[in-house]
Tab-separated table of C-alpha atoms in Angstrom:
chain	number	residue	atom	x	y	z
A	19	MET	CA	0.049	-5.881	-115.826
A	20	GLN	CA	2.994	-8.084	-115.111
A	21	ARG	CA	2.928	-11.445	-116.819
A	22	ILE	CA	4.638	-14.408	-115.274
A	23	PHE	CA	5.977	-17.094	-117.592
A	24	ARG	CA	6.496	-20.581	-116.271
A	25	THR	CA	8.943	-22.789	-118.053
A	26	SER	CA	9.471	-26.471	-117.626
A	27	VAL	CA	12.879	-28.085	-117.827
A	28	ARG	CA	13.404	-31.685	-118.820
A	29	CYS	CA	16.515	-33.366	-117.530
A	30	PHE	CA	18.222	-35.879	-119.779
A	31	SER	CA	20.855	-38.376	-118.697
A	32	THR	CA	22.802	-40.862	-120.720
A	33	SER	CA	22.850	-43.312	-117.822
A	34	ILE	CA	20.765	-43.710	-114.718
A	35	PRO	CA	22.562	-44.828	-111.523
A	36	ARG	CA	21.298	-48.269	-110.523
A	37	HIS	CA	21.046	-48.010	-106.765
A	38	GLU	CA	19.894	-51.567	-106.238
A	39	ILE	CA	20.452	-54.443	-103.849
A	40	LYS	CA	19.798	-57.719	-105.624
A	41	ASP	CA	19.388	-61.166	-104.186
A	42	ILE	CA	22.513	-63.300	-104.297
A	43	GLY	CA	20.457	-66.158	-105.722
A	44	ALA	CA	20.528	-64.462	-109.148
A	45	LEU	CA	24.274	-65.075	-109.441
A	46	SER	CA	25.916	-68.091	-111.032
A	47	GLN	CA	27.297	-70.894	-108.902
A	48	ARG	CA	30.756	-70.340	-107.462
A	49	LEU	CA	34.018	-71.409	-109.040
A	50	ILE	CA	36.201	-73.721	-106.972
A	51	PRO	CA	39.900	-73.200	-107.795
A	52	LYS	CA	42.739	-75.670	-107.553
A	53	TYR	CA	45.843	-75.172	-105.417
A	54	GLN	CA	49.039	-76.518	-106.908
A	55	GLU	CA	52.313	-77.115	-105.149
A	56	SER	CA	54.871	-74.599	-106.338
A	57	CYS	CA	58.450	-75.494	-107.156
A	58	ASP	CA	59.906	-72.273	-105.736
A	59	GLY	CA	58.593	-72.330	-102.191
A	60	GLU	CA	56.337	-73.885	-99.565
A	61	LEU	CA	53.246	-71.918	-100.533
A	62	LEU	CA	50.626	-73.122	-102.994
A	63	SER	CA	49.746	-71.583	-106.349
A	64	LEU	CA	46.159	-70.462	-107.014
A	65	GLN	CA	44.707	-71.730	-110.302
A	66	TRP	CA	41.261	-70.541	-111.394
A	67	PRO	CA	39.460	-72.745	-113.946
A	68	ALA	CA	37.903	-69.525	-115.331
A	69	PRO	CA	37.941	-65.857	-114.313
A	70	PRO	CA	36.341	-65.316	-110.882
A	71	ARG	CA	33.019	-63.482	-111.042
A	72	ASN	CA	31.389	-63.205	-107.614
A	73	ILE	CA	33.508	-61.171	-105.176
A	74	PHE	CA	32.447	-60.937	-101.521
A	75	LEU	CA	33.705	-57.876	-99.623
A	76	VAL	CA	33.822	-57.732	-95.820
A	77	ARG	CA	34.735	-54.488	-94.096
A	78	LYS	CA	35.561	-53.372	-90.588
A	79	ASP	CA	32.504	-51.853	-88.901
A	80	CYS	CA	32.278	-48.314	-87.528
A	81	ALA	CA	35.248	-47.091	-89.570
A	82	PRO	CA	34.298	-44.396	-92.124
A	83	ALA	CA	37.751	-44.457	-93.712
A	84	VAL	CA	37.409	-48.182	-94.377
A	85	THR	CA	33.976	-47.652	-95.916
A	86	ASP	CA	35.424	-44.989	-98.236
A	87	SER	CA	38.175	-47.420	-99.232
A	88	LEU	CA	35.597	-50.126	-99.902
A	89	ILE	CA	33.717	-47.817	-102.272
A	90	GLU	CA	36.980	-46.954	-104.041
A	91	PHE	CA	37.846	-50.632	-104.354
A	92	VAL	CA	34.404	-51.602	-105.668
A	93	ASN	CA	34.374	-48.818	-108.254
A	94	HIS	CA	37.798	-49.880	-109.495
A	95	ILE	CA	37.113	-53.583	-109.944
A	96	SER	CA	33.721	-52.912	-111.526
A	97	SER	CA	35.252	-50.630	-114.160
A	98	VAL	CA	38.374	-52.683	-114.894
A	99	TYR	CA	36.805	-56.153	-114.572
A	100	PRO	CA	33.332	-55.770	-116.144
A	101	SER	CA	32.270	-59.397	-115.577
A	102	ILE	CA	32.585	-59.098	-111.789
A	103	ARG	CA	29.598	-58.891	-109.462
A	104	VAL	CA	30.001	-57.485	-105.951
A	105	ILE	CA	28.509	-59.210	-102.896
A	106	LEU	CA	28.208	-57.328	-99.604
A	107	GLU	CA	26.890	-58.139	-96.169
A	108	SER	CA	23.349	-56.856	-95.605
A	109	LYS	CA	24.382	-53.998	-93.326
A	110	THR	CA	27.153	-52.843	-95.652
A	111	ALA	CA	24.957	-53.088	-98.739
A	112	ALA	CA	22.253	-50.964	-97.125
A	113	GLU	CA	24.813	-48.300	-96.241
A	114	VAL	CA	26.790	-47.998	-99.481
A	115	HIS	CA	24.572	-49.124	-102.367
A	116	SER	CA	23.219	-45.606	-102.957
A	117	SER	CA	26.795	-44.414	-103.562
A	118	LEU	CA	27.354	-46.884	-106.397
A	119	PRO	CA	26.194	-46.586	-110.024
A	120	PHE	CA	25.628	-50.336	-110.322
A	121	PRO	CA	23.738	-52.981	-108.353
A	122	VAL	CA	25.258	-54.976	-105.531
A	123	TYR	CA	24.216	-58.364	-104.221
A	124	SER	CA	23.449	-59.552	-100.731
A	125	ALA	CA	21.712	-62.352	-98.861
A	126	CYS	CA	19.625	-62.760	-95.734
A	127	LEU	CA	21.664	-65.331	-93.863
A	128	ASP	CA	18.908	-65.822	-91.300
A	129	GLU	CA	16.721	-67.268	-94.035
A	130	LYS	CA	19.439	-69.115	-95.985
A	131	PRO	CA	22.595	-69.543	-93.862
A	132	THR	CA	24.629	-71.229	-96.615
A	133	ALA	CA	23.881	-68.733	-99.404
A	134	LEU	CA	27.464	-67.439	-99.438
A	135	HIS	CA	28.880	-70.967	-99.611
A	136	GLU	CA	27.223	-71.515	-102.983
A	137	LYS	CA	28.019	-68.210	-104.678
A	138	VAL	CA	31.294	-66.613	-103.490
A	139	ASP	CA	34.380	-67.099	-105.669
A	140	LEU	CA	36.725	-64.814	-103.726
A	141	THR	CA	36.516	-63.008	-100.371
A	142	VAL	CA	38.186	-59.624	-99.871
A	143	THR	CA	38.527	-58.190	-96.352
A	144	LEU	CA	39.258	-54.591	-95.404
A	145	GLY	CA	40.110	-54.306	-91.723
A	146	GLY	CA	42.169	-56.072	-89.102
A	147	ASP	CA	42.509	-59.645	-87.891
A	148	GLY	CA	39.013	-59.522	-86.420
A	149	THR	CA	37.579	-58.799	-89.865
A	150	ILE	CA	39.350	-61.849	-91.282
A	151	LEU	CA	38.028	-64.026	-88.451
A	152	HIS	CA	34.527	-62.708	-89.034
A	153	ALA	CA	34.763	-63.504	-92.746
A	154	SER	CA	36.036	-66.987	-91.924
A	155	SER	CA	33.156	-67.535	-89.488
A	156	LEU	CA	30.671	-67.006	-92.319
A	157	PHE	CA	32.064	-70.241	-93.783
A	158	ALA	CA	32.148	-72.141	-90.471
A	159	THR	CA	30.343	-75.135	-91.990
A	160	CYS	CA	31.885	-74.956	-95.470
A	161	SER	CA	34.655	-77.402	-96.382
A	162	ASN	CA	35.803	-75.356	-99.399
A	163	VAL	CA	36.422	-71.804	-98.200
A	164	PRO	CA	36.927	-69.268	-101.024
A	165	PRO	CA	40.386	-67.676	-101.230
A	166	VAL	CA	40.772	-64.683	-98.911
A	167	LEU	CA	42.549	-61.499	-100.010
A	168	SER	CA	43.114	-59.324	-96.928
A	169	PHE	CA	44.058	-55.664	-96.679
A	170	SER	CA	45.422	-54.420	-93.366
A	171	MET	CA	43.233	-51.546	-92.182
A	172	GLY	CA	42.789	-52.449	-88.518
A	173	THR	CA	44.622	-52.162	-85.230
A	174	LEU	CA	47.181	-54.949	-85.628
A	175	GLY	CA	46.776	-56.736	-88.949
A	176	PHE	CA	49.096	-59.651	-88.194
A	177	LEU	CA	47.103	-61.907	-90.547
A	178	SER	CA	46.797	-59.302	-93.313
A	179	GLU	CA	49.452	-59.392	-96.008
A	180	TRP	CA	48.564	-56.385	-98.112
A	181	LYS	CA	48.410	-52.621	-97.677
A	182	PHE	CA	45.363	-51.004	-99.208
A	183	SER	CA	47.581	-48.830	-101.397
A	184	GLU	CA	48.490	-52.052	-103.235
A	185	PHE	CA	44.896	-53.066	-103.962
A	186	LYS	CA	45.037	-52.694	-107.744
A	187	ARG	CA	48.124	-54.876	-108.117
A	188	ALA	CA	46.981	-57.359	-105.484
A	189	PHE	CA	43.559	-57.891	-107.018
A	190	ARG	CA	44.915	-58.217	-110.543
A	191	GLU	CA	47.372	-60.839	-109.367
A	192	VAL	CA	44.566	-62.871	-107.808
A	193	TYR	CA	42.147	-62.350	-110.697
A	194	MET	CA	44.666	-63.408	-113.351
A	195	SER	CA	46.000	-66.381	-111.400
A	196	GLY	CA	45.494	-69.359	-113.684
A	197	ALA	CA	45.181	-67.368	-116.911
A	198	GLY	CA	47.080	-69.342	-119.496
A	199	ALA	CA	48.971	-68.092	-122.517
A	200	GLY	CA	48.063	-68.684	-126.132
A	201	ASP	CA	44.765	-70.349	-127.014
A	202	ARG	CA	43.916	-71.433	-123.448
A	203	THR	CA	42.273	-68.137	-122.507
A	204	PRO	CA	39.516	-68.167	-125.194
A	205	VAL	CA	38.616	-71.753	-124.247
A	206	LEU	CA	38.210	-70.791	-120.609
A	207	GLU	CA	36.178	-67.721	-121.540
A	208	LYS	CA	33.791	-69.884	-123.555
A	209	SER	CA	33.434	-72.235	-120.598
A	210	ALA	CA	32.719	-69.322	-118.261
A	211	ALA	CA	30.099	-67.906	-120.622
A	212	THR	CA	28.375	-71.290	-120.781
A	213	GLU	CA	28.167	-71.459	-116.989
A	214	LEU	CA	26.722	-67.949	-116.858
A	215	SER	CA	23.776	-68.760	-119.148
A	216	GLY	CA	20.471	-68.799	-117.350
A	217	HIS	CA	21.701	-66.589	-114.519
A	218	GLU	CA	22.611	-62.909	-114.474
A	219	SER	CA	22.348	-61.776	-118.099
A	220	GLU	CA	23.853	-58.290	-117.863
A	221	MET	CA	27.436	-59.409	-117.544
A	222	GLY	CA	29.074	-57.353	-120.277
A	223	PRO	CA	32.508	-58.487	-121.537
A	224	THR	CA	33.685	-61.564	-119.703
A	225	GLY	CA	36.922	-63.395	-119.278
A	226	TRP	CA	40.593	-62.663	-118.930
A	227	SER	CA	40.772	-61.136	-122.416
A	228	SER	CA	39.059	-57.962	-121.138
A	229	VAL	CA	42.004	-57.236	-118.837
A	230	ARG	CA	45.076	-55.548	-120.224
A	231	GLY	CA	48.133	-57.761	-119.927
A	232	LYS	CA	46.174	-61.002	-119.944
A	233	SER	CA	48.280	-63.977	-118.895
A	234	MET	CA	50.755	-63.568	-116.071
A	235	GLY	CA	52.563	-66.754	-117.062
A	236	SER	CA	52.445	-70.218	-115.592
A	237	THR	CA	54.778	-69.311	-112.727
A	238	ARG	CA	52.994	-66.108	-111.741
A	239	GLY	CA	50.002	-67.555	-109.934
A	240	ALA	CA	48.952	-65.911	-106.687
A	241	ARG	CA	50.639	-67.507	-103.672
A	242	ILE	CA	48.401	-69.191	-101.128
A	243	LEU	CA	49.056	-70.054	-97.488
A	244	MET	CA	46.542	-72.712	-96.469
A	245	ARG	CA	45.681	-71.977	-92.841
A	246	ASN	CA	44.289	-75.058	-91.180
A	247	ARG	CA	41.196	-74.927	-88.992
A	248	LEU	CA	39.879	-76.945	-86.065
A	249	LYS	CA	36.598	-78.817	-86.017
A	250	VAL	CA	34.702	-78.181	-82.803
A	251	GLY	CA	31.598	-79.973	-81.564
A	252	PHE	CA	29.562	-79.608	-78.350
A	253	PHE	CA	27.834	-82.626	-76.843
A	254	THR	CA	25.460	-83.187	-73.974
A	255	ALA	CA	26.080	-85.747	-71.230
A	256	ASP	CA	24.099	-88.363	-73.194
A	257	GLY	CA	26.216	-87.833	-76.345
A	258	ALA	CA	23.785	-85.709	-78.379
A	259	GLU	CA	25.360	-82.879	-80.364
A	260	THR	CA	24.236	-79.380	-79.407
A	261	THR	CA	26.574	-77.069	-81.341
A	262	PRO	CA	24.799	-73.671	-81.375
A	263	ILE	CA	25.893	-72.367	-84.791
A	264	ARG	CA	23.478	-70.624	-87.148
A	265	THR	CA	24.820	-72.174	-90.361
A	266	LYS	CA	25.048	-75.706	-88.989
A	267	THR	CA	22.742	-78.212	-90.643
A	268	ASP	CA	24.445	-81.589	-90.093
A	269	GLN	CA	24.931	-83.678	-86.971
A	270	GLY	CA	28.151	-84.921	-85.428
A	271	GLN	CA	30.537	-83.111	-87.778
A	272	GLY	CA	31.190	-79.998	-85.718
A	273	VAL	CA	31.993	-76.528	-87.036
A	274	TYR	CA	35.266	-74.952	-88.127
A	275	VAL	CA	37.300	-72.320	-86.309
A	276	MET	CA	40.345	-70.518	-87.659
A	277	ASN	CA	41.878	-69.221	-84.426
A	278	GLU	CA	40.740	-70.945	-81.260
A	279	LEU	CA	38.177	-72.471	-78.972
A	280	LEU	CA	37.955	-70.867	-75.536
A	281	ILE	CA	36.158	-72.124	-72.447
A	282	HIS	CA	36.288	-69.783	-69.446
A	283	ARG	CA	34.746	-69.441	-66.000
A	284	GLY	CA	33.411	-66.017	-66.999
A	285	LYS	CA	31.606	-64.228	-64.162
A	286	GLU	CA	31.787	-67.206	-61.835
A	287	PRO	CA	34.065	-66.573	-58.818
A	288	HIS	CA	35.368	-70.152	-58.720
A	289	LEU	CA	38.015	-71.746	-60.911
A	290	ALA	CA	36.790	-74.102	-63.612
A	291	VAL	CA	37.377	-77.835	-63.152
A	292	VAL	CA	37.733	-79.590	-66.501
A	293	ASP	CA	38.703	-83.175	-67.347
A	294	VAL	CA	41.104	-83.175	-70.310
A	295	PHE	CA	41.386	-86.154	-72.678
A	296	VAL	CA	44.105	-86.297	-75.354
A	297	GLY	CA	43.917	-88.932	-78.057
A	298	GLY	CA	41.105	-90.636	-76.186
A	299	ARG	CA	43.113	-91.026	-72.969
A	300	PHE	CA	42.611	-89.091	-69.755
A	301	LEU	CA	45.399	-86.523	-69.331
A	302	THR	CA	44.567	-84.416	-66.312
A	303	GLU	CA	41.962	-82.660	-64.236
A	304	ALA	CA	42.568	-79.031	-65.082
A	305	VAL	CA	41.775	-76.385	-62.480
A	306	ALA	CA	42.136	-72.971	-64.094
A	307	ASP	CA	40.329	-69.842	-65.240
A	308	GLY	CA	39.877	-71.579	-68.580
A	309	ILE	CA	41.475	-73.485	-71.442
A	310	ILE	CA	42.346	-72.452	-74.996
A	311	ILE	CA	42.680	-74.884	-77.888
A	312	SER	CA	44.108	-73.104	-80.905
A	313	THR	CA	45.521	-73.521	-84.380
A	314	PRO	CA	49.020	-72.290	-85.309
A	315	THR	CA	47.296	-69.214	-86.788
A	316	GLY	CA	45.668	-68.606	-83.400
A	317	SER	CA	48.919	-69.159	-81.540
A	318	THR	CA	49.663	-65.419	-81.782
A	319	ALA	CA	46.294	-64.429	-80.317
A	320	TYR	CA	44.808	-65.220	-76.873
A	321	SER	CA	46.985	-68.316	-76.523
A	322	LEU	CA	50.129	-66.192	-76.765
A	323	SER	CA	48.815	-63.777	-74.121
A	324	SER	CA	48.230	-66.775	-71.850
A	325	GLY	CA	51.804	-68.044	-72.166
A	326	GLY	CA	51.417	-70.359	-75.141
A	327	SER	CA	54.065	-70.959	-77.778
A	328	ILE	CA	54.278	-69.106	-81.082
A	329	VAL	CA	53.848	-71.681	-83.861
A	330	HIS	CA	54.456	-71.093	-87.558
A	331	PRO	CA	51.236	-71.541	-89.618
A	332	LEU	CA	52.903	-74.200	-91.794
A	333	VAL	CA	53.479	-76.464	-88.767
A	334	PRO	CA	50.698	-79.092	-88.513
A	335	ALA	CA	49.947	-78.711	-84.817
A	336	ILE	CA	47.250	-78.041	-82.260
A	337	LEU	CA	47.867	-76.041	-79.075
A	338	LEU	CA	46.362	-76.627	-75.634
A	339	THR	CA	46.949	-73.631	-73.369
A	340	PRO	CA	45.654	-73.281	-69.787
A	341	ILE	CA	44.615	-69.828	-68.545
A	342	CYS	CA	45.994	-69.059	-65.082
A	343	ALA	CA	46.143	-72.688	-63.966
A	344	ARG	CA	46.207	-73.325	-60.233
A	345	SER	CA	49.003	-75.874	-60.650
A	346	LEU	CA	52.271	-74.369	-61.852
A	347	SER	CA	53.167	-77.699	-63.456
A	348	PHE	CA	50.261	-77.503	-65.905
A	349	ARG	CA	52.090	-76.023	-68.881
A	350	PRO	CA	51.001	-75.256	-72.463
A	351	LEU	CA	51.156	-78.226	-74.837
A	352	VAL	CA	51.861	-78.427	-78.574
A	353	LEU	CA	50.392	-81.628	-80.030
A	354	PRO	CA	50.250	-83.217	-83.488
A	355	SER	CA	47.406	-81.799	-85.527
A	356	SER	CA	45.787	-85.226	-85.831
A	357	THR	CA	45.349	-85.519	-82.047
A	358	PRO	CA	41.689	-85.369	-80.924
A	359	ILE	CA	41.072	-83.460	-77.695
A	360	THR	CA	38.034	-83.671	-75.425
A	361	LEU	CA	37.222	-81.251	-72.610
A	362	ARG	CA	34.529	-82.373	-70.159
A	363	LEU	CA	33.200	-80.133	-67.418
A	364	SER	CA	33.756	-82.060	-64.195
A	365	GLU	CA	31.071	-82.687	-61.573
A	366	LYS	CA	33.508	-81.074	-59.146
A	367	ASN	CA	33.017	-77.736	-60.896
A	368	ARG	CA	31.414	-75.327	-58.406
A	369	GLY	CA	30.122	-72.824	-60.945
A	370	ARG	CA	26.875	-73.229	-62.864
A	371	GLU	CA	28.437	-73.329	-66.331
A	372	LEU	CA	31.418	-72.113	-68.379
A	373	GLU	CA	31.371	-69.491	-71.098
A	374	VAL	CA	32.294	-70.729	-74.578
A	375	SER	CA	33.763	-68.668	-77.438
A	376	LEU	CA	34.760	-69.578	-80.988
A	377	ASP	CA	37.227	-67.210	-82.657
A	378	GLY	CA	36.452	-64.547	-80.072
A	379	VAL	CA	32.653	-64.717	-80.401
A	380	ASN	CA	30.707	-65.799	-77.325
A	381	LEU	CA	28.204	-68.459	-78.309
A	382	GLY	CA	25.664	-67.372	-75.738
A	383	GLN	CA	25.135	-70.998	-74.744
A	384	GLY	CA	27.265	-72.121	-71.826
A	385	MET	CA	28.888	-75.456	-71.064
A	386	ALA	CA	27.121	-77.252	-68.218
A	387	VAL	CA	28.385	-80.059	-65.973
A	388	GLY	CA	28.756	-83.295	-67.911
A	389	MET	CA	28.916	-81.608	-71.297
A	390	GLU	CA	31.877	-82.175	-73.602
A	391	VAL	CA	33.712	-80.111	-76.195
A	392	ARG	CA	35.380	-82.315	-78.772
A	393	VAL	CA	38.101	-80.870	-80.969
A	394	TRP	CA	39.751	-82.574	-83.888
A	395	ASN	CA	41.811	-81.451	-86.852
A	396	GLU	CA	40.450	-80.568	-90.264
A	397	GLU	CA	41.806	-82.834	-92.987
A	398	MET	CA	43.027	-80.571	-95.764
A	399	ARG	CA	44.771	-82.592	-98.446
A	400	HIS	CA	43.210	-85.247	-100.650
A	401	GLY	CA	45.583	-86.442	-103.373
A	402	GLU	CA	48.291	-84.656	-105.325
A	403	ASN	CA	47.437	-80.993	-105.883
A	404	GLU	CA	43.898	-81.644	-104.639
A	405	TRP	CA	43.488	-79.452	-101.562
A	406	GLN	CA	40.267	-79.244	-99.646
A	407	GLY	CA	39.592	-77.528	-96.341
A	408	GLY	CA	41.506	-74.794	-94.578
A	409	VAL	CA	41.376	-71.066	-95.239
A	410	PRO	CA	43.298	-70.179	-98.441
A	411	SER	CA	45.026	-66.877	-97.669
A	412	VAL	CA	46.546	-64.833	-100.494
A	413	MET	CA	50.121	-63.898	-99.649
A	414	ARG	CA	52.358	-61.170	-101.040
A	415	ARG	CA	54.935	-62.462	-103.491
A	416	SER	CA	58.476	-62.148	-102.174
A	417	VAL	CA	61.959	-63.264	-103.117
A	418	GLY	CA	63.593	-66.169	-101.318
A	419	CYS	CA	61.941	-67.862	-98.336
A	420	GLU	CA	58.477	-66.679	-99.272
A	421	ALA	CA	56.602	-68.867	-96.801
A	422	HIS	CA	58.388	-67.190	-93.909
A	423	GLU	CA	58.829	-63.604	-95.104
A	424	GLY	CA	55.513	-62.186	-93.930
A	425	TRP	CA	55.414	-64.231	-90.743
A	426	VAL	CA	58.891	-63.154	-89.602
A	427	GLY	CA	58.131	-59.571	-90.582
A	428	GLY	CA	54.954	-59.716	-88.513
A	429	LEU	CA	56.807	-60.934	-85.448
A	430	ASN	CA	59.410	-58.205	-85.770
A	431	GLY	CA	57.293	-55.296	-86.938
A	432	LEU	CA	53.930	-55.913	-85.247
A	433	LEU	CA	54.564	-58.045	-82.181
A	434	LYS	CA	57.982	-56.431	-81.530
A	435	PHE	CA	59.503	-59.851	-80.904
A	436	ASN	CA	62.261	-59.674	-78.275
A	437	HIS	CA	62.194	-55.890	-78.525
A	438	PRO	CA	64.670	-54.270	-76.071
A	439	PHE	CA	63.282	-52.250	-73.180
A	440	GLY	CA	63.431	-48.489	-73.472
A	441	GLU	CA	63.625	-48.339	-77.266
A	442	PRO	CA	60.837	-46.653	-79.282
């Protein structure tokens, strides 16, 4: 008789992968850095009061290669910087958390629209310009946007300074920005540990001391280009605000856009008729397919395609660009950044309403006759070295005219500025 022996095998593991998605509310409150004027250029210098802890990653959708790079990036910073916690958008977290041996954090923005505003120290984007705009839109009602470190992994990448192959150096430069020499580091670490008490307890080693190399020196802070935004508000004919933004909770203050406001006739067969007011005074009755109001950052986007000027992001300006105006004398305007602009849909307009987009996203709510769009500049500076507002963009360090290096390179390499015909 044949006897069958059954054996049981017990599997032992020294560590169990923690495939979890935790609520962002468990994290400590965000750190707000300072931005100091640098003596060697026109960019600002990033100064953290303590090591950043809560890192928000935004990726380009429907791009498997970008997702793989995100996982590589997250694994690296989690192993080298043990105090860091990773925040992902809900869709991204659901897709990648099972591939990570540690928990990630996310938030349901439908339930708490401002959750990211309170927790994110630093935003990292992997994608193209659209990914950066999307990340910026998540802070459309936040006056203190976290610094943005962008890696070019999209179609154009004019706004992205860094190649993904540089991610280790780029992140270390941002992380260590503000780390002082000597006895300053332990003091800051103690302060950071105090702030962390009562929140996430499984932080492991914290502070700059856990990173090899420690201080980068007082002149080695990450360089920041502060991209100004526009404040945009929509108002009914009786003056009531009706700005249809999910994260908007106040009244009369508008929302922020990084690139542009666009009003367009959309599917209507007739040209739009819009009354334009500049600085409170009536300028013209515009008859066109639409009108773009953009920042200098947005000057190289839809405004450029519509014949608008290219404006350097350090120039404090606001652009008003008509789209296919009926009158050939209605030309694009470059105005001081402090100039308020109002666009009112005229009663002469034959269409039902105009389509409205902010940074390329259609709001879904049109602009009816009598309604106004009011645009004014975001005030960024408040006192010496006290910067508030704008989108702090981390720039690559270069020698010489650092504020212009990336911008000029983008015009030449990406936009092919004044490129001769017939050459590859």
